[in-house]
PDB file of C-alpha atoms in Angstrom:
ATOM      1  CA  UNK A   2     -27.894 -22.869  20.430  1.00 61.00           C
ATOM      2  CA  UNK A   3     -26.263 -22.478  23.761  1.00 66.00           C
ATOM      3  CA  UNK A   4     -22.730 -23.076  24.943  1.00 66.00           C
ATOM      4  CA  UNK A   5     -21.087 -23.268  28.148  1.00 70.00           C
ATOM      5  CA  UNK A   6     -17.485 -22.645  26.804  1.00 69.00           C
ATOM      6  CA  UNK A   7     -17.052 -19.290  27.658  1.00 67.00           C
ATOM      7  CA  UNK A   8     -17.379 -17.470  31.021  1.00 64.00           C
ATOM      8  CA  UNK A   9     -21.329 -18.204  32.316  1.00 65.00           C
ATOM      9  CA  UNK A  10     -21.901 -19.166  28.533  1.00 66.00           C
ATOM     10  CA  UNK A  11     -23.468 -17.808  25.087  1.00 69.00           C
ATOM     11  CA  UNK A  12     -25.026 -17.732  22.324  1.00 70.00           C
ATOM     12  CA  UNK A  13     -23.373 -20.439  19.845  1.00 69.00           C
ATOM     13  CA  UNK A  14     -25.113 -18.782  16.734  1.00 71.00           C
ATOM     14  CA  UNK A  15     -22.760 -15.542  16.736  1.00 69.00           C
ATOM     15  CA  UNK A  16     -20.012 -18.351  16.399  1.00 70.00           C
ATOM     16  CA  UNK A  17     -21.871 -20.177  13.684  1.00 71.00           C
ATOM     17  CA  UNK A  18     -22.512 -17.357  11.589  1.00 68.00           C
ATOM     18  CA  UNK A  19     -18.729 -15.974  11.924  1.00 71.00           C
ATOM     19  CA  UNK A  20     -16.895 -19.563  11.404  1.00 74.00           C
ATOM     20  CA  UNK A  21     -19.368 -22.055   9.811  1.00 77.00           C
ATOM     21  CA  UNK A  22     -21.813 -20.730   7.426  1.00 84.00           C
ATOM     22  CA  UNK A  23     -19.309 -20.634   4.560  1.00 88.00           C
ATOM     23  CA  UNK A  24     -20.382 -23.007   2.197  1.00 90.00           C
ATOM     24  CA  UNK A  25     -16.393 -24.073   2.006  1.00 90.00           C
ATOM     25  CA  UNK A  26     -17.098 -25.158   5.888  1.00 87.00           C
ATOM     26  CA  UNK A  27     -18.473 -28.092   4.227  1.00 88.00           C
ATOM     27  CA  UNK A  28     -14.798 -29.348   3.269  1.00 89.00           C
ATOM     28  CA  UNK A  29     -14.320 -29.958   7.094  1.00 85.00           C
ATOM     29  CA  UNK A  30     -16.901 -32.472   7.512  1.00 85.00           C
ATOM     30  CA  UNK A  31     -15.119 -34.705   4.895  1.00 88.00           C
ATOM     31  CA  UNK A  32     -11.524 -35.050   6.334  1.00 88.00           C
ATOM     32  CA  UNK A  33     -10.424 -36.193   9.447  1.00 81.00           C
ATOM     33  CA  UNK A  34      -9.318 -33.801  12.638  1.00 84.00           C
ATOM     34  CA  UNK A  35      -5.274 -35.065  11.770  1.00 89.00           C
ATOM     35  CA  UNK A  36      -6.175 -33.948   8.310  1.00 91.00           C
ATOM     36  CA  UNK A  37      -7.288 -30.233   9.466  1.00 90.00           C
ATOM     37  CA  UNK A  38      -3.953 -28.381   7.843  1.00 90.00           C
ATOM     38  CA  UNK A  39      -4.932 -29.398   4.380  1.00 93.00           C
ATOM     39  CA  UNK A  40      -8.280 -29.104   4.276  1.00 91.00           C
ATOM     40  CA  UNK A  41      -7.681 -25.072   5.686  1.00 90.00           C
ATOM     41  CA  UNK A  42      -4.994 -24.899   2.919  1.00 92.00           C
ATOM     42  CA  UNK A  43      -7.481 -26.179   0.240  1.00 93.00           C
ATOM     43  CA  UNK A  44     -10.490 -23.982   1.763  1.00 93.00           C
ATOM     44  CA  UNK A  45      -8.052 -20.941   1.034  1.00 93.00           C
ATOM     45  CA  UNK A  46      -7.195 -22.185  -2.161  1.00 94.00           C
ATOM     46  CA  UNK A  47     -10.556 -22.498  -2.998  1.00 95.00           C
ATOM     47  CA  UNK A  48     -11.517 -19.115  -1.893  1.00 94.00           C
ATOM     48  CA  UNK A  49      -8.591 -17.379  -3.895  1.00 95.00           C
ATOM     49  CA  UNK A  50      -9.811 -18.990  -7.185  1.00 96.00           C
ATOM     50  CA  UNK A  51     -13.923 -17.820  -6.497  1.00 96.00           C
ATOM     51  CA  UNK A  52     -12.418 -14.953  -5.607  1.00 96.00           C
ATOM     52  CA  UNK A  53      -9.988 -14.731  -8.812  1.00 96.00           C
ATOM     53  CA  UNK A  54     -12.833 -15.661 -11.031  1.00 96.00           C
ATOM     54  CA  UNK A  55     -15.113 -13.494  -9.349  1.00 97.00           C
ATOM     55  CA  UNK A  56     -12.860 -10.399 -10.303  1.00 96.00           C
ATOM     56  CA  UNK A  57     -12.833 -11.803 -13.949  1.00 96.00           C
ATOM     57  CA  UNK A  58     -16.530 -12.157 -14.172  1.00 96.00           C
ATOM     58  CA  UNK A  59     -17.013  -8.898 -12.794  1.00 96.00           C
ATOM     59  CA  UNK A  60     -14.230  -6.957 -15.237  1.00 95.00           C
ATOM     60  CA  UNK A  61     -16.248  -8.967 -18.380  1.00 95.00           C
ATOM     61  CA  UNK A  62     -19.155  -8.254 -17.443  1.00 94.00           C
ATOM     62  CA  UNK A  63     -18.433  -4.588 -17.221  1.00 92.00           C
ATOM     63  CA  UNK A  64     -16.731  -4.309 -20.140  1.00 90.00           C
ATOM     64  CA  UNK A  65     -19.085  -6.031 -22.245  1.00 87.00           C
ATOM     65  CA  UNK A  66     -16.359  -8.563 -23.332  1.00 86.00           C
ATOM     66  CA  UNK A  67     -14.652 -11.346 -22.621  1.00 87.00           C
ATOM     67  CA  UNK A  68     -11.041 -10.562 -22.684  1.00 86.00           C
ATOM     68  CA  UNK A  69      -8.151 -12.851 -21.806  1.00 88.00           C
ATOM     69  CA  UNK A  70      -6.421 -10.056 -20.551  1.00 88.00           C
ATOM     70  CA  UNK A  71      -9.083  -9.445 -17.300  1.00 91.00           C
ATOM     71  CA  UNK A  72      -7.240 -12.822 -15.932  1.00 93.00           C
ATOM     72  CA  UNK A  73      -4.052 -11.669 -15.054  1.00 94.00           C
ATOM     73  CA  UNK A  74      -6.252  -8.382 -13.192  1.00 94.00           C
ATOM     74  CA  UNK A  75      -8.662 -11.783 -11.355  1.00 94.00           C
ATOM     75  CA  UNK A  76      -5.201 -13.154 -10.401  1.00 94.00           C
ATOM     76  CA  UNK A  77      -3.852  -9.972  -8.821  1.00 95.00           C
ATOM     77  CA  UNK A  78      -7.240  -9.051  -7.053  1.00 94.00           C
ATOM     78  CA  UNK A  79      -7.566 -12.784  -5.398  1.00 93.00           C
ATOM     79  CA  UNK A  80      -3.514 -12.053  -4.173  1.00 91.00           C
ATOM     80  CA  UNK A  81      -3.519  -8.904  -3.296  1.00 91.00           C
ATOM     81  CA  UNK A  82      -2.832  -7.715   0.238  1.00 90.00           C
ATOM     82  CA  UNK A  83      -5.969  -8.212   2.238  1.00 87.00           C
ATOM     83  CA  UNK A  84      -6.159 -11.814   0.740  1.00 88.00           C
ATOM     84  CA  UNK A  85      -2.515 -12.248   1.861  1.00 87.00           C
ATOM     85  CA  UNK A  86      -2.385 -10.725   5.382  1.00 88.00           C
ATOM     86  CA  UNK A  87      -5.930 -12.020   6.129  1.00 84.00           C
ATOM     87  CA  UNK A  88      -5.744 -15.605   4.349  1.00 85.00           C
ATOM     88  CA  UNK A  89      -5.299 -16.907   8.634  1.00 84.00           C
ATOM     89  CA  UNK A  90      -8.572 -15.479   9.598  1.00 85.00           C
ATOM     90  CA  UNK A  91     -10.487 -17.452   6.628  1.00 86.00           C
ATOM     91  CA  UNK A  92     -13.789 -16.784   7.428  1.00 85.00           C
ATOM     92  CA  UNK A  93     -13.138 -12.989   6.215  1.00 87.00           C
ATOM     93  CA  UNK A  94     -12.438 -14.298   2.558  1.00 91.00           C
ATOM     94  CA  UNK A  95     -16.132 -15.062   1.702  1.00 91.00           C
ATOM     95  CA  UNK A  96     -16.738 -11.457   1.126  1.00 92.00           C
ATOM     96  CA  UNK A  97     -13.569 -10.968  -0.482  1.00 93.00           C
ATOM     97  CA  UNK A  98     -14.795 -13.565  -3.198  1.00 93.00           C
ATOM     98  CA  UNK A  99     -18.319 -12.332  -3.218  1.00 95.00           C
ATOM     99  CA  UNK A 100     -17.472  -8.684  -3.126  1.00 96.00           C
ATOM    100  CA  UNK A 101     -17.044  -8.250  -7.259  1.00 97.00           C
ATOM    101  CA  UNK A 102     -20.459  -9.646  -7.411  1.00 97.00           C
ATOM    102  CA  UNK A 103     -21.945  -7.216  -4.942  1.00 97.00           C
ATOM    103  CA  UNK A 104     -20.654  -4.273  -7.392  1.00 97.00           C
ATOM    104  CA  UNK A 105     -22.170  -5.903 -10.562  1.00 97.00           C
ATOM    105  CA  UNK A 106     -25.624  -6.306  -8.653  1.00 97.00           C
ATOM    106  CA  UNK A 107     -25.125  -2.610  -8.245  1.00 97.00           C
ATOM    107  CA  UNK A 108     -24.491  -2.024 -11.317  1.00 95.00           C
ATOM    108  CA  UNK A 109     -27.378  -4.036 -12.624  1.00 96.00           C
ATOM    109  CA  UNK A 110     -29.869  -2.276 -10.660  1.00 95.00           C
ATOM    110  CA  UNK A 111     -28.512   1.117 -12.013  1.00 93.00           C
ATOM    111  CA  UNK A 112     -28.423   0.145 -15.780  1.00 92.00           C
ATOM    112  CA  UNK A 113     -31.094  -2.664 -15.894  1.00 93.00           C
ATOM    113  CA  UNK A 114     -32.875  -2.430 -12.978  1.00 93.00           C
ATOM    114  CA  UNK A 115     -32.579  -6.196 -11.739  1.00 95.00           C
ATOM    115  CA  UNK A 116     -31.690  -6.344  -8.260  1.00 96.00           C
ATOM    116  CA  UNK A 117     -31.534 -10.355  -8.260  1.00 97.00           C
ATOM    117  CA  UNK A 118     -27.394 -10.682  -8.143  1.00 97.00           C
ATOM    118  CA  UNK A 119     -27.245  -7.880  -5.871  1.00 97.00           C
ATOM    119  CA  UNK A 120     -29.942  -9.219  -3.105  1.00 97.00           C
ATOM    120  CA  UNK A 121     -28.236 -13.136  -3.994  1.00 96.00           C
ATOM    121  CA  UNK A 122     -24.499 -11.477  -3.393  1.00 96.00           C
ATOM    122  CA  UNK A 123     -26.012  -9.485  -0.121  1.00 95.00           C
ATOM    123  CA  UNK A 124     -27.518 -12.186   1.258  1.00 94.00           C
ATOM    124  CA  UNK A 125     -24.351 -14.892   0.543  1.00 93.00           C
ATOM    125  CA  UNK A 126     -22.427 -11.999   2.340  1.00 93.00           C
ATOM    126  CA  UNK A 127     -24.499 -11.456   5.217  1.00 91.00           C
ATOM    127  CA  UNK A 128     -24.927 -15.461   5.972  1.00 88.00           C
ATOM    128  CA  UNK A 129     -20.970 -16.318   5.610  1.00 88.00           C
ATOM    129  CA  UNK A 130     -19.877 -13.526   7.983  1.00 84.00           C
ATOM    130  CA  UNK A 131     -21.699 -10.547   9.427  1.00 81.00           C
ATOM    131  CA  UNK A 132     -18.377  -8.536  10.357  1.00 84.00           C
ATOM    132  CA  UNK A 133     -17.453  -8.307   6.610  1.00 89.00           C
ATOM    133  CA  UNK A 134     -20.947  -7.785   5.597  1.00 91.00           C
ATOM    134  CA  UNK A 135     -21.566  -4.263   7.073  1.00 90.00           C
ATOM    135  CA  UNK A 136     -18.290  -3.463   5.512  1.00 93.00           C
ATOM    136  CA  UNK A 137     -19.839  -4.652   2.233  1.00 95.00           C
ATOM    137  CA  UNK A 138     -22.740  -2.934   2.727  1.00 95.00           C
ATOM    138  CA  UNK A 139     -20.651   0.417   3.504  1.00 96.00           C
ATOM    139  CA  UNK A 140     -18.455   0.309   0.517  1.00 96.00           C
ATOM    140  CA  UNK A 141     -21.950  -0.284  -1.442  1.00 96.00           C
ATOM    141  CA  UNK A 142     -23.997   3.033  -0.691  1.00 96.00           C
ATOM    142  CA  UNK A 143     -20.638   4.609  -1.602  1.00 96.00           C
ATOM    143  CA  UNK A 144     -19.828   2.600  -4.520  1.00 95.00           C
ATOM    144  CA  UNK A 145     -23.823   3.554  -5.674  1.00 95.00           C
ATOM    145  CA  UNK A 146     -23.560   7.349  -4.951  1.00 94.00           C
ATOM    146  CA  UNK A 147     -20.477   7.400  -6.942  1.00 93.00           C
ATOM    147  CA  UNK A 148     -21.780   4.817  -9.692  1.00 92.00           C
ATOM    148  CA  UNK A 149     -25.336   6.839  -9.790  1.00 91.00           C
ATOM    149  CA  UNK A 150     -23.635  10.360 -10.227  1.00 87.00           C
ATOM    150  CA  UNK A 151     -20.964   9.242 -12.208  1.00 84.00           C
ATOM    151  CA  UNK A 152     -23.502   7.302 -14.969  1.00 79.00           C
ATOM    152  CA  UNK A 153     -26.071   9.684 -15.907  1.00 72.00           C
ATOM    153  CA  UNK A 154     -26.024  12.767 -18.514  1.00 69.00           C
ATOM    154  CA  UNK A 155     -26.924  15.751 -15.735  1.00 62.00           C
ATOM    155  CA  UNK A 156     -22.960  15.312 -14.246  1.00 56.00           C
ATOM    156  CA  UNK A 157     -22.324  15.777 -18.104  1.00 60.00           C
ATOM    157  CA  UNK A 158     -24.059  18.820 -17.837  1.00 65.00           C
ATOM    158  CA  UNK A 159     -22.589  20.023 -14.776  1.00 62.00           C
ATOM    159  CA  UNK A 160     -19.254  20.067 -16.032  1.00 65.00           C
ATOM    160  CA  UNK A 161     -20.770  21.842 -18.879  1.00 67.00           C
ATOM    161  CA  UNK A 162     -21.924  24.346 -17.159  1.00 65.00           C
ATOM    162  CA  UNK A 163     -18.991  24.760 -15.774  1.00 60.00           C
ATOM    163  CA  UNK A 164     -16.979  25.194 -18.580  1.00 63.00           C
ATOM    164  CA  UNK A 165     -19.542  27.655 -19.919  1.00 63.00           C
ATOM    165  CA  UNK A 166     -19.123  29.441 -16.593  1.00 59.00           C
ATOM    166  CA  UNK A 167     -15.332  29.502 -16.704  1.00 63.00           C
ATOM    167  CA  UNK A 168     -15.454  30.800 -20.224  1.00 65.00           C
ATOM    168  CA  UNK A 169     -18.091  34.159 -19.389  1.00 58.00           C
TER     169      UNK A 169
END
């Protein structure tokens, strides 16, 4: 767990966790080093479509419906321009294709209270790559404060009140 690589050496698991967890890593260990350029592209590939079909899954499952018309909306989240500009650094994309997930675990503990996709989508997150994971975890006390307020009946009544108050 120890390499000599760099300077007096480190740790090699802060390099694991940040290149090699992703369970696309695997694709490497099939082809052959003069092969390396294609199995990248098709590790990117890869990622775009989890992350495409992520999106859709996520807009369904919100929705309560399964529209045709969420795909074109999976298509333009997995392109957009974080994919894009960051589709060199590929170990960033894991939470990218995970990160629809993260807000319907959110969501499920809110309506449902069943934390199971949320703690599975966390914990996929925080294996792949830990940069990208605090980010995740971040955008998911905000995305819960806003989801939390924004859901029950007493914001209802606020802006009731409100009203009620403008009106006197």
């Amino acid at each position: 767990v120890y390499s000599w690589t760099s300077g007096a050496g480190s740790s090699f698991l802060g390099n694991l966790f940040n290149y090699c967890c992703s369970p696309f890593a695997l694709i490497l260990l099939f082809v052959g080093h003069k092969n390396m350029p294609e199995a990248i592209a098709l590790m990117i590939l890869l990622k775009a479509v989890t992350s495409s079909v992520s999106f859709t899954y996520y807009i369904n499952k919100t929705n309560r419906c399964v529209n045709r018309l969420s795909i074109p909306f999976g298509l333009m989240y997995a392109f957009c321009s974080y994919f894009v500009a960051y589709s060199w650094n590929i170990m960033w994309l894991d939470a990218m294709a995970i990160f629809p997930l993260v807000m319907l675990g959110i969501e499920n503990i809110i309506q449902k209270k069943k934390p199971a996709l949320y703690i599975f989508a966390m914990t996929y997150t925080m294996i792949t790559n830990y940069y990208m994971a605090y980010m995740v975890c971040i955008l998911s006390v905000i995305y819960f404060v806003y989801y939390f307020f924004g859901r029950y009946e007493f914001a209802a009544k606020l802006s009731n009140k409100v009203k009620t108050d403008r009106e006197a």
